[in-house]
Amino acid sequence: MIELLRRVIVSVLLGAAVATYVYAPHAVVRVVVEDPADWYEQAYAPHAAIGATRLAESVLRDERAMLPIAVFLDRHLQGRVKDVVGPEWEEVWKCVQPADVPSDSVAEGCFYTLDTTPLAEVLDWLATAQATEDSAAANTSGGKFVYLRWTKDSTPRIAGLMVLDPSDHGWESVPVPLRNPLRGSARYLVLLALLAYVLPPRPRKIAFDALVFPRASIILADMIGTALTIIFFALPLLIVAARGKPASLLDFGFDGFGFATLVMWSLAGFASSVLFIAAGQAVRQVVLMSDGLRDVTWRHDITIRFEEIASIRPIVREMPAGLRRVLWIAGLLLRSPLLISQLLLFGRAQTPGLELNLRNGTQFHIVALPGLERILERGRAAGIPIVAD
């Protein structure tokens, strides 16, 4: 049971590491300083156009040219400006436009979480204005954008506040500590998984000549099972994170990723069966005695006398053909070199074993255990018929 628990804990920790690595918050806030002079210049700058388009732009420029700059700014900000006051905004303005940095070099702005004071008050105002269809916030792009106007020493300052979520353009510019706030924890979860696999003691041999599985084969099975399980578990998370729609992970609608997630996680559950097999191999021991053999697993500890065995038949097992086809299709669809390489290496592997037919009509199998020839030799010496396959 300890070996099974070891692998369950490792799988859970590695799955949590993947989830924390790709986790992204619902949204963040970006504040960028704005220069009204740029708006005015762009409004009256000539554009390369011909025909009716050029004539229309000329008429509009002539109309705007009659507007004083103050009236122009009021029209530009109409329905998407929030006046902010108070000393709590000092740090925000210092961030978006430091005093020792020229205004034309401030491009990306500053990023904040949704609960940052005093930005949270503006976000609440945006949500309320959208819910009540307030005309003062009619042009705020669905409650995701607003201009901030802060007046100090009779000099108005304007910045643009934008709510970014993973599906928005520009999400890549969000600093990693805000874009993936739990990513730093992933390395500690991986370290804990490694310690959980290495530190707990391994089962000891019941007898010095007991038949056990090689440690290298058990570790290889653990690596294969863990890799396949984590790949199938992580693939939906990575795809959904790249699409920028975290809610679509379990969304079974037309645009959702729910069905693919269900398939991938089902394959992850299937791949985890390799870990159960490895756990069984880690604890299984067969001890040859003078009058029989003792088989110890994590589920039973039984002794079979030679006189209880009617015959012994060598057998060979391999992966079912249907399972190979399913894994081939999954490897091609997922473009997974790891899965395809494992199929090429182990898909046709044949595993030797022994089938013990007992006199009470039951069968007992010992598969892939090194030293099976010793059981055959003891069986022949005890007069048990060996049935050739």
XYZ file of C-alpha atoms in Angstrom:
389
model
C 0.000 0.000 0.000
C 2.915 2.351 0.695
C 4.202 1.865 -2.856
C 0.777 2.642 -4.304
C 0.412 5.689 -2.055
C 3.883 6.852 -3.080
C 2.895 6.961 -6.742
C -0.485 8.561 -6.090
C 1.172 11.365 -4.114
C 3.800 11.897 -6.821
C 1.136 12.076 -9.548
C -0.994 14.530 -7.562
C 1.988 16.778 -6.831
C 3.131 16.794 -10.471
C -0.408 17.503 -11.662
C -0.634 20.385 -9.199
C 2.733 21.666 -10.475
C 1.409 21.766 -14.055
C -1.806 23.481 -12.950
C 0.042 26.154 -10.953
C 2.515 26.700 -13.808
C -0.190 27.559 -16.356
C -2.675 29.190 -13.955
C -3.609 32.702 -15.028
C -5.840 35.175 -13.166
C -9.199 36.202 -14.554
C -7.856 39.615 -15.532
C -5.310 42.303 -14.691
C -5.348 46.085 -15.005
C -2.962 48.077 -17.182
C -2.589 51.841 -16.734
C -0.787 53.764 -19.500
C -0.101 57.492 -19.578
C -1.788 59.350 -22.446
C -0.673 62.503 -24.251
C -3.645 64.651 -25.470
C -1.314 66.426 -27.885
C -0.944 63.149 -29.781
C -4.724 62.887 -30.155
C -4.927 66.423 -31.487
C -2.061 65.830 -33.894
C -3.504 62.555 -35.177
C -6.922 64.182 -35.658
C -5.502 66.832 -38.012
C -2.600 64.949 -39.562
C -3.048 64.285 -43.306
C -3.724 60.693 -44.333
C -2.834 59.024 -47.597
C -6.156 58.586 -49.355
C -7.672 59.201 -52.755
C -11.033 60.096 -54.205
C -14.090 60.388 -51.977
C -12.193 59.131 -48.905
C -9.675 61.924 -49.207
C -12.444 64.495 -49.687
C -14.336 63.234 -46.609
C -11.230 63.340 -44.424
C -10.519 66.862 -45.647
C -14.020 67.998 -44.653
C -13.699 66.378 -41.210
C -10.314 67.974 -40.625
C -11.705 71.363 -41.547
C -14.598 70.873 -39.125
C -12.316 69.752 -36.292
C -9.925 72.582 -36.959
C -12.578 75.015 -35.812
C -12.746 73.334 -32.394
C -10.678 74.736 -29.556
C -8.399 72.127 -28.001
C -10.420 72.077 -24.769
C -13.643 71.341 -26.686
C -11.844 68.727 -28.777
C -10.591 66.932 -25.653
C -14.067 66.991 -24.091
C -15.516 65.371 -27.200
C -12.717 62.803 -27.340
C -13.182 61.858 -23.682
C -16.971 62.009 -23.686
C -18.502 58.884 -22.189
C -15.187 57.286 -21.265
C -13.477 59.366 -18.606
C -13.352 59.063 -14.828
C -12.125 61.950 -12.702
C -9.934 60.704 -9.854
C -8.683 62.672 -6.885
C -6.805 62.024 -3.684
C -3.253 61.312 -2.502
C -3.742 57.565 -3.037
C -3.248 58.152 -6.771
C 0.259 59.538 -6.282
C 1.901 56.113 -6.540
C -0.077 55.254 -9.660
C 1.054 58.371 -11.489
C 4.635 57.908 -10.325
C 4.553 54.439 -11.852
C 2.959 55.232 -15.202
C 5.043 58.378 -15.728
C 8.033 58.741 -13.427
C 9.276 62.281 -12.980
C 12.769 61.473 -14.346
C 11.552 59.620 -17.471
C 10.455 61.448 -20.643
C 6.809 60.981 -21.511
C 7.591 59.595 -24.979
C 9.539 56.662 -23.455
C 6.655 55.400 -21.307
C 4.943 52.830 -23.506
C 3.884 49.662 -21.681
C 2.586 51.377 -18.555
C 2.070 49.642 -15.224
C 0.130 46.492 -14.361
C -1.951 45.799 -11.261
C -4.266 43.169 -9.841
C -8.016 43.793 -9.807
C -8.104 44.443 -6.062
C -5.378 47.102 -6.049
C -6.383 50.299 -4.289
C -7.467 52.797 -5.631
C -8.031 51.105 -9.013
C -10.674 48.817 -7.525
C -12.933 51.816 -7.032
C -12.727 52.663 -10.737
C -13.483 49.052 -11.678
C -16.546 49.100 -9.429
C -17.665 52.312 -11.113
C -17.202 50.703 -14.525
C -19.223 47.636 -13.542
C -22.011 49.747 -12.063
C -22.116 52.087 -15.070
C -22.391 49.146 -17.455
C -25.068 47.443 -15.377
C -27.179 50.604 -15.183
C -26.390 51.694 -18.765
C -25.035 54.984 -17.474
C -24.439 57.413 -20.328
C -21.294 58.608 -18.565
C -19.679 55.251 -19.395
C -21.238 54.589 -22.776
C -17.940 54.172 -24.652
C -15.947 52.077 -22.209
C -15.682 48.963 -24.421
C -17.952 46.798 -22.350
C -16.598 48.042 -19.042
C -12.982 47.211 -19.893
C -11.553 50.660 -20.708
C -11.750 54.149 -19.294
C -9.616 57.285 -19.258
C -8.459 58.515 -15.862
C -8.215 62.280 -15.426
C -6.325 63.588 -12.434
C -5.863 67.301 -11.832
C -3.009 68.513 -9.668
C -1.610 72.033 -9.566
C -4.104 73.037 -12.298
C -2.401 70.564 -14.685
C -4.659 67.717 -15.784
C -3.045 64.343 -16.337
C -4.728 61.639 -18.365
C -4.054 57.909 -18.374
C -5.810 54.993 -19.974
C -7.037 52.161 -17.752
C -7.620 48.862 -19.530
C -8.795 45.539 -18.105
C -6.873 42.722 -19.807
C -7.820 39.062 -19.688
C -5.955 36.074 -21.203
C -7.930 36.328 -24.459
C -6.976 39.983 -25.103
C -4.221 41.206 -27.381
C -1.331 42.404 -25.260
C -1.692 39.749 -22.568
C 1.852 38.605 -23.403
C 3.190 41.955 -22.217
C 1.843 41.375 -18.694
C 4.747 40.627 -16.310
C 5.040 36.945 -15.419
C 4.412 37.497 -11.662
C 0.966 38.887 -12.586
C 0.287 36.762 -15.677
C 1.156 33.492 -13.889
C 1.247 34.343 -10.183
C 1.630 30.713 -9.023
C 4.358 29.702 -11.463
C 7.067 30.018 -8.836
C 5.338 27.383 -6.699
C 5.575 24.760 -9.458
C 9.267 24.100 -8.837
C 8.617 23.390 -5.153
C 5.826 20.974 -6.014
C 8.152 19.138 -8.412
C 10.782 18.973 -5.650
C 8.205 17.607 -3.203
C 7.189 14.993 -5.789
C 10.815 13.913 -6.158
C 11.244 13.668 -2.384
C 7.993 11.720 -2.043
C 9.299 9.218 -4.584
C 12.837 8.881 -3.208
C 12.617 9.207 0.576
C 10.060 6.568 1.715
C 11.822 3.213 2.302
C 11.531 0.459 -0.287
C 10.206 -3.028 0.548
C 12.867 -5.379 1.875
C 13.394 -8.915 0.669
C 11.692 -11.606 2.699
C 14.559 -13.985 1.846
C 17.931 -13.330 0.254
C 17.083 -15.544 -2.753
C 13.525 -14.228 -3.259
C 12.479 -13.512 -6.834
C 11.831 -9.775 -7.247
C 11.511 -7.336 -10.117
C 14.676 -5.354 -10.962
C 14.708 -1.866 -9.527
C 15.628 -0.403 -12.934
C 12.520 -1.850 -14.631
C 10.280 -0.505 -11.849
C 11.784 2.985 -12.170
C 11.387 2.836 -15.964
C 7.708 1.866 -15.596
C 7.230 4.743 -13.133
C 8.828 7.198 -15.557
C 6.713 6.026 -18.486
C 3.468 5.971 -16.497
C 4.114 9.355 -14.908
C 5.137 10.991 -18.197
C 2.071 9.729 -20.069
C -0.285 10.632 -17.223
C 1.068 14.167 -16.878
C 1.133 14.741 -20.654
C -2.512 13.773 -21.115
C -3.522 15.735 -18.003
C -1.553 18.860 -18.935
C -2.419 19.026 -22.631
C -5.947 20.492 -22.143
C -4.590 23.000 -19.630
C -1.879 24.177 -22.024
C -4.239 24.445 -25.001
C -6.887 26.332 -23.037
C -4.258 28.649 -21.545
C -2.963 29.399 -25.057
C -6.506 30.120 -26.243
C -6.976 32.507 -23.330
C -10.334 31.054 -22.290
C -9.877 29.230 -18.965
C -13.615 28.599 -18.621
C -13.643 26.542 -21.835
C -11.724 23.725 -20.118
C -14.980 22.101 -18.980
C -17.300 23.888 -21.391
C -19.167 21.342 -23.529
C -20.604 23.985 -25.846
C -19.655 24.588 -29.465
C -16.685 26.811 -28.605
C -15.728 24.884 -25.474
C -13.001 22.321 -24.917
C -14.995 20.059 -22.630
C -15.181 16.948 -24.843
C -11.476 17.049 -25.686
C -10.692 17.517 -22.002
C -12.826 14.490 -21.163
C -10.969 12.365 -23.733
C -7.508 13.547 -22.654
C -8.164 13.046 -18.974
C -9.619 9.602 -19.677
C -6.346 8.730 -21.419
C -4.482 10.135 -18.415
C -6.468 7.831 -16.143
C -5.682 4.909 -18.432
C -1.964 5.784 -18.487
C -1.932 5.924 -14.693
C -2.659 2.181 -14.688
C 1.045 1.733 -15.486
C 1.776 3.210 -12.058
C -0.505 0.655 -10.406
C 1.365 -2.097 -12.245
C 4.702 -0.630 -11.138
C 3.461 -0.445 -7.542
C 2.516 -4.123 -7.703
C 5.922 -5.014 -9.138
C 7.696 -3.057 -6.414
C 6.225 -5.165 -3.609
C 5.893 -8.571 -5.275
C 8.201 -11.296 -4.085
C 8.200 -15.028 -4.765
C 10.105 -17.143 -2.253
C 10.966 -20.730 -3.257
C 10.687 -23.174 -0.383
C 11.527 -26.841 -0.183
C 7.877 -27.929 -0.519
C 6.327 -25.030 -2.420
C 6.448 -21.312 -3.044
C 5.257 -18.181 -1.233
C 3.841 -15.255 -3.224
C 3.696 -11.832 -1.569
C 1.942 -8.848 -3.143
C 0.326 -5.705 -1.721
C -3.010 -7.560 -1.778
C -2.141 -11.053 -0.541
C 0.470 -13.286 1.036
C -0.203 -16.906 0.068
C 1.733 -20.168 0.085
C 1.208 -22.802 -2.633
C 2.451 -26.346 -1.976
C 3.858 -28.319 -4.866
C 1.321 -31.087 -4.316
C -1.456 -28.515 -4.944
C -0.143 -27.779 -8.467
C -1.505 -30.004 -11.243
C 0.661 -28.560 -14.060
C 2.790 -25.587 -15.061
C 2.462 -23.926 -18.473
C 4.871 -21.286 -19.821
C 2.990 -18.341 -21.350
C 3.829 -15.157 -23.269
C 1.860 -11.920 -22.947
C 1.932 -8.763 -25.060
C -0.047 -5.548 -25.391
C -3.509 -6.112 -26.928
C -3.716 -5.114 -30.597
C -6.762 -2.897 -29.995
C -4.930 -0.944 -27.301
C -1.958 -0.438 -29.613
C -4.240 1.009 -32.282
C -5.866 3.413 -29.822
C -2.484 4.644 -28.579
C -1.187 5.019 -32.147
C -4.191 7.162 -33.075
C -3.800 9.224 -29.893
C -0.078 9.717 -30.576
C -0.718 10.892 -34.131
C -3.584 13.200 -33.196
C -1.635 14.717 -30.296
C 1.619 14.765 -32.285
C 3.313 13.236 -29.255
C 6.825 11.905 -30.045
C 7.022 10.460 -26.518
C 3.903 8.325 -26.903
C 4.874 7.111 -30.385
C 8.439 6.288 -29.284
C 7.160 4.271 -26.318
C 4.863 2.313 -28.646
C 7.768 1.613 -31.002
C 9.891 0.412 -28.098
C 7.353 -1.549 -26.082
C 4.262 -1.991 -28.288
C 5.403 -5.423 -29.538
C 7.271 -6.444 -26.407
C 6.581 -10.017 -25.278
C 6.540 -10.763 -21.572
C 7.227 -14.338 -20.423
C 5.377 -15.878 -17.524
C 4.104 -19.050 -15.909
C 0.575 -20.307 -15.452
C 0.146 -22.595 -12.439
C -2.925 -24.813 -12.781
C -4.006 -25.868 -9.304
C -5.817 -29.089 -8.505
C -8.841 -27.155 -7.204
C -9.442 -25.774 -10.724
C -8.025 -22.272 -10.227
C -5.122 -20.720 -12.084
C -2.256 -18.688 -10.706
C -0.085 -16.475 -12.921
C 3.461 -15.227 -12.430
C 4.403 -12.829 -15.246
C 7.599 -10.899 -16.098
C 9.359 -11.916 -12.898
C 13.081 -12.678 -13.336
C 14.132 -16.194 -12.363
C 11.081 -18.044 -13.675
C 13.361 -20.894 -14.758
C 14.049 -21.623 -11.094
C 10.332 -22.237 -10.529
C 10.312 -24.612 -13.531
C 13.324 -26.487 -12.165
C 11.704 -26.881 -8.749
C 8.476 -28.006 -10.422
C 10.248 -30.673 -12.471
C 12.127 -31.863 -9.382
C 8.756 -32.164 -7.557
C 7.275 -34.190 -10.428
C 4.873 -31.498 -11.700
C 4.052 -31.844 -15.430
C 5.322 -28.968 -17.584
C 2.831 -28.223 -20.388
C 4.632 -26.749 -23.399
C 2.868 -23.872 -25.191
